[in-house]
Each structure stands twice: as structure tokens, then as C-alpha cells.
XYZ file of C-alpha atoms in Angstrom:
717
model
C 38.378 68.937 -78.909
C 40.453 69.891 -75.888
C 40.432 68.163 -72.519
C 38.152 69.444 -69.751
C 40.117 71.114 -66.955
C 38.779 70.464 -63.449
C 37.947 73.388 -61.187
C 40.856 75.132 -59.487
C 41.208 73.878 -55.937
C 42.730 75.722 -52.940
C 45.518 74.094 -50.997
C 44.390 72.192 -47.949
C 45.822 69.493 -45.719
C 42.416 68.130 -44.670
C 40.674 65.887 -47.251
C 37.259 66.812 -45.906
C 38.098 70.477 -46.184
C 39.340 69.897 -49.744
C 36.008 68.315 -50.643
C 34.173 71.325 -49.259
C 36.310 73.615 -51.377
C 35.389 71.596 -54.465
C 31.721 72.120 -53.682
C 32.303 75.825 -53.246
C 34.105 75.996 -56.586
C 30.989 74.689 -58.357
C 28.844 77.480 -56.985
C 31.374 80.315 -57.064
C 31.594 82.964 -59.801
C 34.531 81.055 -61.334
C 33.349 78.065 -63.360
C 34.774 76.008 -66.217
C 34.262 77.816 -69.473
C 32.039 75.819 -71.852
C 32.017 77.067 -75.378
C 28.908 75.697 -77.090
C 28.487 75.308 -80.829
C 25.622 73.801 -82.770
C 26.679 70.405 -84.068
C 23.181 69.747 -85.419
C 19.743 71.067 -84.754
C 19.319 68.601 -81.914
C 22.878 68.284 -80.558
C 25.178 70.848 -78.912
C 28.936 70.455 -78.786
C 30.784 71.410 -75.600
C 34.423 72.488 -75.642
C 36.134 72.784 -72.272
C 38.792 75.446 -71.652
C 40.244 77.105 -68.631
C 38.231 78.894 -65.994
C 36.741 82.231 -66.958
C 34.404 84.841 -65.534
C 30.715 84.087 -65.265
C 29.890 86.912 -67.695
C 31.778 85.159 -70.491
C 30.059 81.878 -69.614
C 26.654 83.514 -69.823
C 27.586 85.004 -73.178
C 28.563 81.606 -74.589
C 25.285 80.044 -73.434
C 23.392 82.931 -75.006
C 25.210 82.353 -78.290
C 24.515 78.625 -78.069
C 20.814 79.291 -77.539
C 20.792 81.770 -80.425
C 22.313 79.212 -82.791
C 19.947 76.502 -81.568
C 16.952 78.819 -81.817
C 17.733 80.230 -85.275
C 18.616 76.878 -86.856
C 15.353 75.364 -85.606
C 13.346 78.361 -86.786
C 14.904 78.373 -90.265
C 14.306 74.652 -90.764
C 10.701 74.907 -89.560
C 10.069 77.954 -91.733
C 11.496 76.182 -94.774
C 9.313 73.097 -94.213
C 6.217 75.250 -93.692
C 6.818 77.361 -96.811
C 7.356 74.482 -99.244
C 4.372 72.618 -97.796
C 2.074 75.649 -97.946
C 2.949 76.870 -101.418
C 3.872 73.662 -103.270
C 1.816 70.799 -101.792
C -0.501 71.379 -98.811
C -1.487 67.694 -99.028
C 1.992 66.811 -97.724
C 1.230 68.237 -94.262
C 0.766 65.810 -91.399
C 1.708 62.157 -91.299
C -0.182 61.073 -94.409
C -1.596 57.944 -92.765
C -5.189 59.301 -92.524
C -5.048 60.495 -96.136
C -3.717 57.211 -97.538
C -6.153 55.237 -95.387
C -9.023 57.291 -96.819
C -7.676 56.778 -100.362
C -7.575 53.014 -99.877
C -11.179 53.216 -98.683
C -12.190 54.844 -101.973
C -11.782 58.576 -101.266
C -9.969 59.982 -104.273
C -8.913 63.334 -102.817
C -6.729 65.415 -105.156
C -3.012 65.626 -104.543
C -2.755 62.962 -101.831
C -0.294 60.748 -103.741
C 1.056 63.011 -106.484
C 4.685 63.523 -107.510
C 4.647 67.019 -106.033
C 3.447 65.640 -102.701
C 6.192 63.008 -102.802
C 8.972 65.579 -103.264
C 7.639 67.922 -100.586
C 7.109 65.003 -98.211
C 10.728 63.896 -98.511
C 12.329 67.328 -98.193
C 9.819 68.698 -95.687
C 10.036 65.639 -93.439
C 13.822 65.894 -93.256
C 13.576 69.586 -92.423
C 10.779 69.201 -89.846
C 12.429 66.305 -88.003
C 15.745 68.189 -87.958
C 14.130 71.341 -86.544
C 13.722 69.872 -83.030
C 9.942 69.730 -83.431
C 8.639 66.640 -81.676
C 7.456 64.945 -84.860
C 8.201 61.538 -86.316
C 9.210 60.163 -89.674
C 7.337 56.847 -89.749
C 4.073 58.371 -91.037
C 5.809 60.446 -93.741
C 7.828 57.397 -94.833
C 4.596 55.423 -95.182
C 3.147 58.299 -97.263
C 6.318 58.383 -99.377
C 6.000 54.664 -100.088
C 2.355 55.131 -101.101
C 3.261 58.016 -103.447
C 5.998 56.002 -105.153
C 3.625 53.055 -105.596
C 0.946 55.316 -107.072
C 3.390 56.839 -109.570
C 4.434 53.360 -110.657
C 0.788 52.379 -110.969
C -0.015 55.242 -113.322
C 3.128 54.758 -115.398
C 4.987 57.736 -113.963
C 4.164 61.406 -114.337
C 3.171 62.691 -117.752
C 3.330 66.306 -116.590
C 7.062 66.026 -115.815
C 7.888 63.714 -118.716
C 8.472 60.673 -116.502
C 6.406 57.912 -118.069
C 6.928 54.189 -118.550
C 4.670 52.517 -121.089
C 5.587 49.011 -119.941
C 4.030 49.558 -116.517
C 0.731 51.103 -117.633
C -0.844 47.695 -117.213
C -1.569 48.794 -113.620
C -3.344 51.974 -114.736
C -6.695 51.150 -113.156
C -8.240 51.778 -109.771
C -7.939 48.267 -108.369
C -4.298 47.620 -109.252
C -3.275 51.108 -108.212
C -5.036 50.616 -104.877
C -3.169 47.340 -104.307
C 0.135 48.978 -105.207
C -0.518 51.826 -102.784
C -1.254 49.257 -100.064
C 2.087 47.554 -100.755
C 3.799 50.954 -100.761
C 2.377 51.845 -97.364
C 3.581 48.508 -95.964
C 7.029 49.176 -97.420
C 7.153 52.621 -95.787
C 6.443 51.250 -92.310
C 8.899 48.393 -92.876
C 11.614 50.888 -93.821
C 10.856 53.206 -90.900
C 11.067 50.529 -88.215
C 13.107 47.799 -89.943
C 10.026 45.681 -89.355
C 9.019 43.846 -92.573
C 6.377 41.624 -90.961
C 5.101 44.544 -88.892
C 4.742 46.607 -92.068
C 2.550 43.949 -93.691
C 0.375 43.626 -90.596
C 0.092 47.408 -90.262
C -1.194 47.670 -93.831
C -3.627 44.823 -93.134
C -4.905 46.036 -89.749
C -4.968 49.801 -90.193
C -4.693 50.854 -93.833
C -6.453 48.491 -96.246
C -10.221 48.347 -96.587
C -10.017 45.366 -98.978
C -7.629 42.473 -98.460
C -7.022 39.335 -100.497
C -4.535 36.485 -100.300
C -2.897 37.748 -103.491
C -2.384 41.185 -101.965
C -0.943 39.563 -98.831
C 1.932 37.864 -100.594
C 2.598 40.934 -102.754
C 2.889 43.106 -99.647
C 5.088 40.491 -97.989
C 7.358 40.361 -101.032
C 7.591 44.169 -101.035
C 8.625 44.392 -97.388
C 11.101 41.524 -97.837
C 12.845 43.499 -100.595
C 12.871 46.547 -98.306
C 14.498 44.519 -95.529
C 17.208 43.193 -97.859
C 18.034 46.644 -99.243
C 18.123 48.160 -95.742
C 20.444 45.430 -94.546
C 22.783 46.029 -97.481
C 22.856 49.786 -96.915
C 23.454 49.382 -93.182
C 26.386 47.036 -93.830
C 27.924 49.685 -96.068
C 27.347 52.400 -93.493
C 28.794 50.364 -90.617
C 32.169 51.008 -92.210
C 31.806 54.632 -91.098
C 31.022 56.191 -94.461
C 27.466 57.257 -93.621
C 27.838 59.142 -90.362
C 25.219 57.997 -87.878
C 23.144 56.016 -90.374
C 24.474 52.690 -89.223
C 24.519 53.624 -85.537
C 21.066 54.952 -84.896
C 19.922 56.946 -87.895
C 17.130 54.420 -88.308
C 14.895 53.327 -85.468
C 16.237 50.158 -83.890
C 16.335 49.471 -80.179
C 18.014 46.202 -79.271
C 17.042 45.440 -75.673
C 17.466 41.699 -75.975
C 18.054 39.910 -72.700
C 18.361 36.152 -72.306
C 17.616 36.165 -68.580
C 14.313 38.026 -68.365
C 12.196 36.436 -65.701
C 8.860 37.651 -64.493
C 6.395 36.204 -62.040
C 2.813 36.780 -60.989
C 3.961 39.639 -58.777
C 5.032 41.518 -61.932
C 1.583 41.303 -63.537
C -0.259 43.949 -61.428
C 2.209 46.754 -62.283
C 1.981 45.784 -65.955
C -1.828 45.800 -65.834
C -1.742 49.206 -64.174
C 0.605 50.349 -66.926
C -1.951 49.268 -69.535
C -4.899 50.925 -67.766
C -3.143 54.260 -67.277
C -1.716 54.038 -70.796
C -5.227 53.643 -72.188
C -6.464 56.662 -70.216
C -3.501 58.788 -71.284
C -3.859 57.625 -74.895
C -7.522 58.598 -75.033
C -6.704 61.959 -73.421
C -3.969 62.418 -76.012
C -6.457 61.750 -78.829
C -9.017 64.101 -77.305
C -6.565 66.996 -76.965
C -4.996 66.423 -80.380
C -8.419 66.427 -82.036
C -9.304 69.743 -80.388
C -5.948 71.313 -81.269
C -6.245 70.231 -84.911
C -9.718 71.763 -85.153
C -8.391 75.049 -83.751
C -5.493 74.979 -86.212
C -7.934 74.289 -89.064
C -9.991 77.371 -88.166
C -6.883 79.559 -87.996
C -5.327 78.133 -91.163
C -8.438 78.961 -93.191
C -7.876 82.679 -92.685
C -4.736 83.051 -94.778
C -1.390 81.506 -95.679
C 0.341 83.914 -93.314
C -1.423 82.381 -90.331
C -0.214 78.894 -91.282
C 3.421 79.962 -91.374
C 3.010 82.100 -88.246
C 1.709 79.124 -86.241
C 4.625 76.957 -87.402
C 7.167 79.611 -86.415
C 5.472 80.188 -83.059
C 5.579 76.485 -82.220
C 9.243 76.351 -83.249
C 10.146 79.289 -80.987
C 8.243 77.825 -78.061
C 9.868 74.415 -78.582
C 13.391 75.854 -78.743
C 12.928 77.884 -75.564
C 11.434 74.923 -73.721
C 14.055 72.400 -74.804
C 16.974 74.679 -74.018
C 15.597 75.846 -70.686
C 14.361 72.608 -69.134
C 17.786 70.925 -68.641
C 18.703 73.717 -66.233
C 16.052 72.351 -63.879
C 17.839 69.004 -63.590
C 20.685 68.438 -61.198
C 23.985 66.980 -62.335
C 24.622 63.291 -61.700
C 28.028 61.627 -61.242
C 29.037 59.349 -64.070
C 28.598 55.648 -63.267
C 31.836 53.832 -62.681
C 30.760 50.744 -64.613
C 29.546 52.601 -67.722
C 30.251 50.826 -71.009
C 30.372 54.107 -72.950
C 32.002 57.484 -72.538
C 30.644 59.662 -69.747
C 29.984 62.459 -70.265
C 29.535 62.577 -74.037
C 30.151 65.814 -75.877
C 28.738 66.723 -79.258
C 27.499 63.286 -80.313
C 24.865 60.677 -79.538
C 25.050 59.047 -76.155
C 23.380 58.369 -72.843
C 25.347 60.922 -70.856
C 25.206 64.572 -71.958
C 27.391 67.034 -70.096
C 25.472 70.264 -70.736
C 26.329 72.615 -67.813
C 27.718 69.955 -65.492
C 31.310 69.775 -64.187
C 33.759 67.103 -65.361
C 32.765 63.598 -64.401
C 29.053 64.500 -64.251
C 26.174 64.431 -66.697
C 22.721 66.005 -67.071
C 20.149 63.229 -67.429
C 17.429 65.517 -68.821
C 19.803 66.976 -71.400
C 20.729 63.415 -72.366
C 17.127 62.927 -73.504
C 16.445 66.364 -74.976
C 19.675 67.059 -76.876
C 19.524 63.831 -78.825
C 17.636 62.553 -81.808
C 14.286 60.976 -81.019
C 15.752 57.601 -81.936
C 18.619 57.957 -79.483
C 16.319 59.283 -76.763
C 14.174 56.157 -77.128
C 17.285 53.997 -77.122
C 18.420 55.652 -73.886
C 15.032 54.986 -72.291
C 14.899 51.382 -73.503
C 18.486 50.541 -72.551
C 18.999 47.852 -69.911
C 21.191 48.029 -66.808
C 20.571 51.776 -66.486
C 18.149 51.843 -63.563
C 20.175 54.514 -61.743
C 20.709 56.721 -64.797
C 17.592 58.916 -64.598
C 15.887 60.697 -61.729
C 12.157 60.600 -60.977
C 11.783 64.321 -61.618
C 13.585 64.007 -64.953
C 11.214 61.325 -66.185
C 8.161 63.268 -65.104
C 9.344 66.515 -66.719
C 10.309 64.737 -69.921
C 6.977 62.904 -70.128
C 4.909 66.083 -69.684
C 7.100 67.933 -72.191
C 6.785 65.227 -74.848
C 3.043 64.902 -74.235
C 2.452 68.621 -74.805
C 4.942 69.215 -77.620
C 3.786 66.208 -79.658
C 0.205 67.520 -79.570
C 0.931 71.116 -80.564
C 3.627 70.196 -83.104
C 1.544 67.787 -85.191
C -0.861 70.435 -86.468
C 1.757 72.678 -88.077
C 1.744 72.878 -91.849
C 4.676 70.515 -92.370
C 5.209 66.763 -92.813
C 4.970 65.276 -89.338
C 4.445 61.780 -87.971
C 2.879 60.586 -84.737
C 4.491 57.185 -84.229
C 7.862 58.261 -82.835
C 6.483 61.031 -80.556
C 4.001 58.548 -79.101
C 6.787 56.011 -78.544
C 8.972 58.636 -76.826
C 6.095 59.805 -74.621
C 5.027 56.282 -73.717
C 8.595 55.170 -72.995
C 9.163 58.051 -70.565
C 5.848 57.321 -68.843
C 6.646 53.609 -68.644
C 10.087 54.202 -67.194
C 8.608 56.529 -64.575
C 6.156 53.808 -63.541
C 9.045 51.346 -63.425
C 10.879 53.657 -61.018
C 7.843 53.791 -58.751
C 7.534 49.980 -58.672
C 11.248 49.199 -58.740
C 11.111 47.603 -55.273
C 8.097 45.440 -56.145
C 9.046 43.923 -59.512
C 11.831 41.996 -61.222
C 11.567 43.962 -64.471
C 14.166 46.653 -65.039
C 13.319 50.232 -65.959
C 14.199 49.742 -69.632
C 11.636 46.953 -70.016
C 9.033 49.123 -68.296
C 9.830 51.792 -70.900
C 9.144 49.272 -73.681
C 5.842 48.287 -72.096
C 4.949 51.949 -71.532
C 5.532 52.705 -75.195
C 3.299 49.759 -76.098
C 0.533 50.917 -73.747
C 0.574 54.471 -75.085
C 0.592 53.243 -78.692
C -2.350 50.957 -77.956
C -4.206 53.736 -76.158
C -3.836 56.255 -78.978
C -3.715 54.183 -82.180
C -5.874 51.220 -81.036
C -3.959 48.601 -83.007
C -2.940 45.297 -81.464
C -1.362 42.656 -83.704
C 0.672 44.991 -85.913
C 1.918 47.077 -82.976
C 2.886 43.942 -81.074
C 4.970 42.632 -83.984
C 6.510 46.051 -84.700
C 7.611 46.419 -81.065
C 9.052 42.903 -81.048
C 10.983 43.592 -84.261
C 12.158 46.923 -82.848
C 13.395 45.582 -79.541
C 14.538 42.084 -80.564
C 13.068 40.690 -77.356
C 10.631 37.852 -77.954
C 10.557 37.037 -74.244
C 8.442 40.153 -73.685
C 5.686 38.914 -76.017
C 3.139 37.935 -73.309
C 3.583 41.217 -71.456
C 3.293 43.309 -74.631
C 0.138 41.461 -75.661
C -1.481 42.088 -72.269
C -0.526 45.758 -72.241
C -1.836 46.374 -75.770
C -5.138 44.630 -75.133
C -5.750 46.382 -71.810
C -4.804 49.853 -73.083
C -6.927 49.511 -76.230
C -9.941 48.271 -74.246
C -9.691 51.104 -71.732
C -9.156 53.784 -74.387
C -12.102 52.572 -76.484
C -14.353 53.508 -73.572
C -13.533 57.200 -74.171
C -13.047 57.900 -77.895
C -11.863 56.443 -81.188
C -8.650 55.748 -83.051
C -6.447 58.813 -83.516
C -6.338 58.379 -87.308
C -10.123 58.004 -87.489
C -10.513 61.228 -85.508
C -8.159 63.037 -87.892
C -10.044 61.719 -90.933
C -13.311 62.908 -89.445
C -11.832 66.323 -88.667
C -10.630 66.625 -92.272
C -14.033 65.622 -93.630
C -13.021 62.412 -95.432
C -16.150 60.283 -96.179
C -14.728 57.075 -94.753
C -17.006 54.028 -94.876
C -16.779 51.899 -91.735
C -16.923 48.113 -91.788
C -20.018 47.945 -89.581
C -23.123 49.796 -90.680
C -25.257 51.780 -88.268
C -28.339 49.958 -86.875
C -30.774 52.545 -88.265
C -29.694 51.656 -91.807
C -31.591 48.386 -91.420
C -34.780 50.385 -90.970
C -34.320 52.287 -94.238
C -34.385 51.389 -97.915
C -32.176 52.876 -100.587
C -35.140 54.881 -101.885
C -35.223 56.709 -98.534
C -31.827 58.340 -99.103
C -31.879 58.933 -102.868
C -31.997 62.642 -103.566
C -32.600 64.468 -106.820
C -32.754 65.803 -109.350
C -31.319 62.891 -111.327
C -29.285 63.803 -114.409
C -29.469 61.182 -117.171
C -28.111 60.901 -120.688
C -29.758 59.228 -123.650
C -28.020 56.668 -125.809
C -27.907 59.209 -128.632
C -27.528 62.539 -126.894
C -27.250 66.045 -128.270
C -23.819 67.588 -127.692
C -25.346 70.738 -126.228
C -27.221 68.710 -123.599
C -24.035 66.895 -122.580
C -22.145 70.164 -122.217
C -24.959 71.639 -120.140
C -25.036 68.626 -117.782
C -21.272 68.675 -117.306
C -21.181 72.418 -116.621
C -24.108 72.505 -114.196
C -23.209 69.443 -112.090
C -20.153 67.970 -110.401
C -21.324 64.359 -110.723
C -18.741 61.841 -111.899
C -21.168 59.308 -113.401
C -24.451 59.474 -115.307
C -27.061 56.799 -116.126
C -27.603 56.187 -119.841
C -31.151 55.277 -120.921
C -32.766 54.345 -124.221
C -36.271 55.513 -125.107
C -38.536 54.963 -128.124
C -37.937 54.871 -131.022
C -34.551 53.313 -130.089
C -36.245 50.818 -127.754
C -39.753 49.526 -127.183
C -39.932 51.145 -123.740
C -37.617 53.208 -121.541
C -34.759 50.975 -120.440
C -31.560 51.488 -118.473
C -28.638 50.864 -120.809
C -25.734 51.516 -118.421
C -23.485 54.101 -116.804
C -20.988 56.491 -118.367
C -18.282 58.410 -116.515
C -17.738 62.139 -116.652
C -14.137 61.679 -117.787
C -15.270 59.569 -120.741
C -17.818 62.183 -121.835
C -15.105 64.858 -121.799
C -12.833 62.585 -123.856
C -15.598 62.125 -126.440
C -16.145 65.871 -126.638
C -12.435 66.497 -127.120
C -12.223 64.035 -130.018
C -15.331 65.602 -131.637
C -16.671 62.343 -133.061
C -20.070 63.910 -133.640
C -23.016 62.767 -135.730
C -25.482 64.941 -137.592
C -28.325 62.521 -136.872
C -29.048 60.415 -133.766
C -28.014 56.998 -135.076
C -25.851 54.218 -133.701
C -22.342 53.906 -135.101
C -21.491 50.581 -133.428
C -17.940 49.309 -133.142
C -16.682 51.701 -135.828
C -16.349 54.313 -133.075
C -13.276 52.577 -131.629
C -11.266 53.340 -134.751
C -11.030 56.939 -133.540
C -9.819 56.080 -130.029
C -7.134 54.141 -128.242
C -7.561 52.332 -124.930
C -5.049 54.671 -123.298
C -7.348 57.659 -123.870
C -9.988 56.100 -121.609
C -7.555 54.957 -118.929
C -7.659 56.699 -115.573
C -5.777 59.971 -115.805
C -2.879 60.696 -113.533
C -3.201 63.257 -110.772
C -3.134 66.788 -112.184
C -3.943 65.646 -115.741
C -7.725 65.642 -115.443
C -9.446 67.385 -118.348
C -12.074 70.050 -117.634
C -15.201 70.849 -119.578
C -14.315 74.558 -119.465
C -11.244 73.871 -121.613
C -13.322 72.522 -124.525
C -14.526 75.123 -127.022
C -17.347 74.075 -129.341
C -19.111 75.960 -132.118
C -22.870 76.490 -132.326
C -23.059 73.975 -135.154
C -21.241 71.315 -133.096
C -23.560 71.935 -130.144
C -26.514 70.851 -132.302
C -24.880 67.580 -133.317
C -25.182 64.191 -131.572
C -22.965 61.674 -129.782
C -23.595 57.938 -129.747
C -22.793 56.926 -126.143
C -23.567 53.210 -126.497
C -20.043 51.977 -127.354
C -18.516 53.895 -124.424
C -21.067 53.043 -121.738
C -20.608 50.431 -119.018
C -23.550 48.212 -119.939
C -23.361 46.119 -116.739
C -23.249 48.505 -113.788
C -24.116 47.420 -110.276
C -27.791 48.043 -109.546
C -30.085 47.557 -106.559
C -33.872 47.619 -106.306
C -35.309 50.656 -104.557
C -36.747 48.463 -101.783
C -33.371 47.002 -100.839
C -32.161 47.572 -97.275
C -29.774 50.493 -96.975
C -27.538 48.380 -94.731
C -27.158 45.695 -97.421
C -26.518 48.317 -100.085
C -23.825 49.909 -97.897
C -22.114 46.556 -97.396
C -22.205 45.879 -101.143
C -20.894 49.356 -101.922
C -17.930 49.011 -99.561
C -16.982 45.390 -100.166
C -16.978 45.686 -103.951
C -15.289 49.084 -103.871
C -17.879 50.969 -105.908
C -18.121 54.647 -106.720
C -21.664 54.561 -108.126
C -24.610 52.318 -107.388
C -27.711 52.662 -109.561
C -31.173 52.337 -107.997
C -33.858 50.849 -110.246
C -37.630 50.773 -109.603
C -39.404 47.670 -108.388
C -42.083 48.130 -111.053
C -41.188 48.699 -114.689
C -43.588 51.585 -115.245
C -42.127 55.053 -115.510
C -38.417 55.886 -115.516
C -36.039 52.901 -115.686
C -33.782 54.405 -112.983
C -34.801 55.953 -109.661
C -31.483 57.458 -108.668
C -27.795 56.905 -108.148
C -26.027 56.303 -104.844
C -22.530 57.550 -104.119
C -20.348 57.412 -101.026
C -21.933 60.602 -99.705
C -25.373 58.953 -99.530
C -24.129 56.374 -97.001
C -22.560 58.885 -94.627
C -24.327 59.059 -91.214
C -24.473 62.857 -91.436
C -26.420 62.683 -94.703
C -28.768 59.902 -93.601
C -29.558 61.489 -90.229
C -30.023 64.841 -91.945
C -32.840 63.300 -93.984
C -34.234 61.277 -91.059
C -33.342 63.073 -87.807
C -35.688 60.918 -85.700
C -33.317 57.976 -86.159
C -30.483 59.621 -84.262
C -31.285 57.524 -81.172
C -30.694 54.343 -83.199
C -26.991 54.997 -83.701
C -24.373 52.668 -82.371
C -23.766 53.485 -78.732
C -20.373 52.021 -77.827
C -19.461 51.744 -74.184
C -18.217 55.250 -73.531
C -17.465 57.023 -70.286
C -19.227 60.388 -70.139
C -16.893 63.372 -69.915
C -17.460 66.120 -67.344
C -19.652 68.995 -68.461
C -16.852 71.538 -68.463
C -14.939 69.442 -71.044
C -17.900 69.252 -73.427
C -17.702 72.986 -74.153
C -14.459 72.299 -75.974
């Protein structure tokens, strides 16, 4: 890389006149020639040569924009294509999907091997394409996918199975493993092992035990050790930027931080405004995602078109905005090179003359990690202008909202941190004459306030920020900011991940039941018709039930002459019925075969199938003679299912259903006359939409949290 040649100066005896000539040289048609090449999708290299005509300079900037634009578009297109055609479940951050899975929603493809591969490749491509998306959410999803594959013994479809680990092939152990995997993903993304455990506890898991706590802690401890070992290797220079900022780590430690009561009002204001901005962010993101969902339903072409459109808009915006910023002289006491060319750094040259830097380009033409590090850095109060911070904040706020909905792996954590840090630093500039805190610390507090306002977490976010910044002295301020921003934001709307789950239609069961559920009994929400199987059932009847319903569990009853009166024997799963039909262990007469039935089966055949390996009733071909035969269901039925009396409170039944982690809850009559089972409750029966659909007069009995009413013109959206 050649040296930058200063502008040609005219001869003059007067120093003041010479200075004026320098100023004229910067605005004349003759400027230093900057040849720009794309070093990466988010960095531009600048090579200085001798002066040249302005036409050549314009041409080089046009070529630089073309390279920047095309590389971003290709990477975005690649991420969108593999996500659309290989694994649509890999789109987004994955946190809402995994959170719903841990609540009991077994949506197909959420944690499959195909989703894992697309998540890894697509996340790398999307983050590299200059889209304002993060990698923390995808890394959490990746950890959950790996844990799920270990829990099911690998992938039978791709020949990757481990018999020794099939001990975990059940719902409960797999759920615990996925919880540990999600904690490991957050720990790896932020180098925050304790924060990862608390994040899984506070945000992800619906069930938590002391045993799961130490397992998650052990998992994140292993992650921390492996990360430390890899970083030590990469510090030798063999891994490029991996050891110098490739992972998120912002060391803003300061041993002489002092704050007084006069610093509290600006921090409180930071929390209040952060809560308002966070709730506005959630509101706009929810609306944008709903619009994207409507468009994406039309065809695959629309999905890819939206992704490409957002990429084009982002490239034009990022390349054009630095031209609005004025060049700043390099600080004389800078501890790093100024300006920096073609690599990470605080001082990007862009179009500026030698000895100057473009502060807005220093934030835009950097990785998100380095942009956050620049904002968090201490002793840089004079580095950025007020206009730069305001432009960068508005840009990040808008781009993070419109970029998240594209059909590609995309996280929200890092964009929210970037947006909050720019907002916090701007507030710090406004109060610089009234506080002892420097602008970098205000950026940290701004990031905390925006995180609290959008994600509504407190303990886990506090620990993650402390582990990120290595500044325990900020603990009281961070706690205050998080609590204030969360409280303010809760007055407007809900958690961003809860809003996304609701928009995607996941039947998530909340911890607290609605008040109107106390006024109802389980019999009030049971709907029919109820499909039951007999202990000795005709094969044709079983096939008919499986083909005409989508239910996953069926009550098994015994009637005379097999019992004195109709009695509920238990519950049998759909998957087990299909397994019995596949093995064709049929009887010509309806008699019990007892324990001899297990000689034809192994325990592995009744274990939970891996994703993509679920058998279908349509794949089983039976003859007319076999359809008239019988199956003895007694040996394969769960003879001790959870049951509730039909007069039980719906609120109590909902609490039981969620706390135990059930999929089916049988309702039995209070009197023994008639049928031994009234109905069966599933997750759908506890959803507010279903309950209020049956009893619309109870809509006024819903929880009414303290919410600030929005203006009428906003309600139309």
C-alpha cells in the first residue's frame, strides 16, 4: 500500500496565504486519487496515489460502490436461496422458535440437521452482506440444534447415529439438552458463560430444576474454556481478525470511574427514553414482520425479491451516508493509526484528505463488533460529531427493523446493541457538561436501556453486559437503566420475542393464567367429537381414525364383555398405533395377548422418532383381510395418564398442564354413568383465542396490564 501524497501546494511566502491555498486545494477539481477496492463486504481499502482529474476519481468511487453493492447482493441472495429452498425454519434469529419448543410446541424442522447447516452457512452469508443483522440469535439456535441431534442419537436419515447416546431419546432429556445448547450458544456469542446460563433461565426455559442449572453451567464453562484456547491460538496471528474482534468483546474497564448524584438524572432519562424507543422498536418490527408474512405467502419469488430489495437499499444507504459527514482532523494523542485504511479501526479515511478521518464512515464501514467497540471506547469524547451520532442511530434503527424480516438467518441482539449504543452516546454528548461519565460509558448504558426496552430482560442482560464490557463498577447504573427501561416499555407492549411468537402463531403457554379461566371448568372448553379406541380394536377402525383425524393421542377404553362396565384404560399415541400397524401383529379374534406382544418389538421402535423420520398412515398398505383383524392395544397403552374431573377449574388445569409439561390431559366425568371419558385437552384448548371464541362474553375479564393507549391513527396499522 503506497503512501498518501498531500495536495499540491502553490508557492507562497505568507503562511496564512499558504493555509488558504491548502483549503482551496481540497475543493478544487484536483484532488488526491483514491483507488477503492473491496477488502470485505463491510470494509473498503483506500490506496493513495498522485493527484488526478475529478472524472477519474468519480469513476473509482463508482467502481467501489459497484463492488460493494454486488458483493452484498450476491451474499444476501445466496442466504435467501438456501434458506427458502432447503430450510425455511432457519430464517430469523431462532430464539422465538426454540423458546416455543422448550414450552412444548413441537413445530417441524425447528432443530433439525438441515436447519443447523443452513443456519451456519446462511448466518455467515447474511452477516457478511452488510445487512444490519446479528449472530447471537443464530448461534443460540445452532447450539440448540446440536443439542437436539445429540439427544436423538444423531441423524438416521444421513447415517449419523450414535447408539451410546440414545439414552436421551425422550422428550424431557431432549428438552433439557436443548436448554443447555441455547445457553452454550449465547455464551459463545458474547463470551459470557454466566450470562448464557441466566439467559436460558430467564428467557428460554419454561421448566427449570437445580439439576438443569448445574448442567447448563457446566456446558457454558466448557464453552468458555474452548473459546479461550482458540483465542490464544489466534492471537498469534494465524486466524485473521478472530483474536482481535471477530467475537463480540468490548473491554471498557476503567479503575477510576466516579459518579455522583448529579449523574443519576441523565441516566434515568436514558432509561425512560430507552424504554419508549424499545417499545416503538417492537411495535414497528411486529408490523413489518406481519407485512412480510403476507407478502411471503404469495410465492417463493416474493421472498427472494424482498431480500434483494433490502440488500440494494442497505448498500445505497451505507455508501451514501458518509458523504454527509464532514472530515475531522486526526487527534494528536491517538493510540492507534489515524486514518486507518482497509482494516478495522476507529478512524476511517473514506474521502477525506491525509491526516483526516470520516467519523460516520468509521462506524458504517466496519463490522458490527468493531462499530460497537468504537462507540464503547473510552477517552474518545471528541471523536464523533452530534450529527454523526444522530444519523447513525436513525439508520441503525430503520435498517435493523426492515432487515430482520428477510428470509435469512438474522439475529436481533447485535443490531439492538449498536442502535442503543449510538443513542446512548448521543445523549452523553448532550449532557457532557453536566456529568462526569464519558461518552463511551453513556454508550454502554444506552445499549442496556435499548436492550431492556425491547427484550424486557433484566438479570441476564445485566450480567451479559458486565461480561462484555469488563466493568463491574457500572453495575449500579446498568441495573437502574434496565429496570427503568423495562418498566416504561411494559406500559406500551410486550417482549419482542413474545410478539414474534404470536405473529408466527406458536401456541405458547404463559406462566400466569387469564382471570376468566377461574370462572370456567374444563368441561366448558372440551370440544368434540371425541375419538376413542377400544382395548381390542379392529384394524380397519384404527386406520379410519388415523386417516380422518390429526390427533396425536387417543383414549383407550374397555367395555363389556372385557370389563364389568365401561372404564378408561389409558392413552395411546398416534405414533405407537402406526408402529403396531407396520409390524402387523394382528389377531383374528379380539383377545388379549399379554406380555407376549413385546417379543415382536424392541424399545427403540417406540422411542420418539427424529425429525423427518415420522411414519405416516398413508405409507402403510393393508389388505382387506388384514383390515378385518384385531389389535390388542393393552400392552402398548399408557395405563396411568394424567386426568382431571370435568368440574375442575380451567385455571388449575392450565397450571397442571404447563408445569408438568403435558401434551394430553384426559377429562373424566364426575359421575360414573355413561362414557368413562368426557374429552381430551391439548395445548390448543388453553389458548385465549380458543377459550374466548367459545365464551366471547368473557373478553372483558382478560388481564389488563398498565398500557398507554396509542393514538387512533396508529391503531389502523
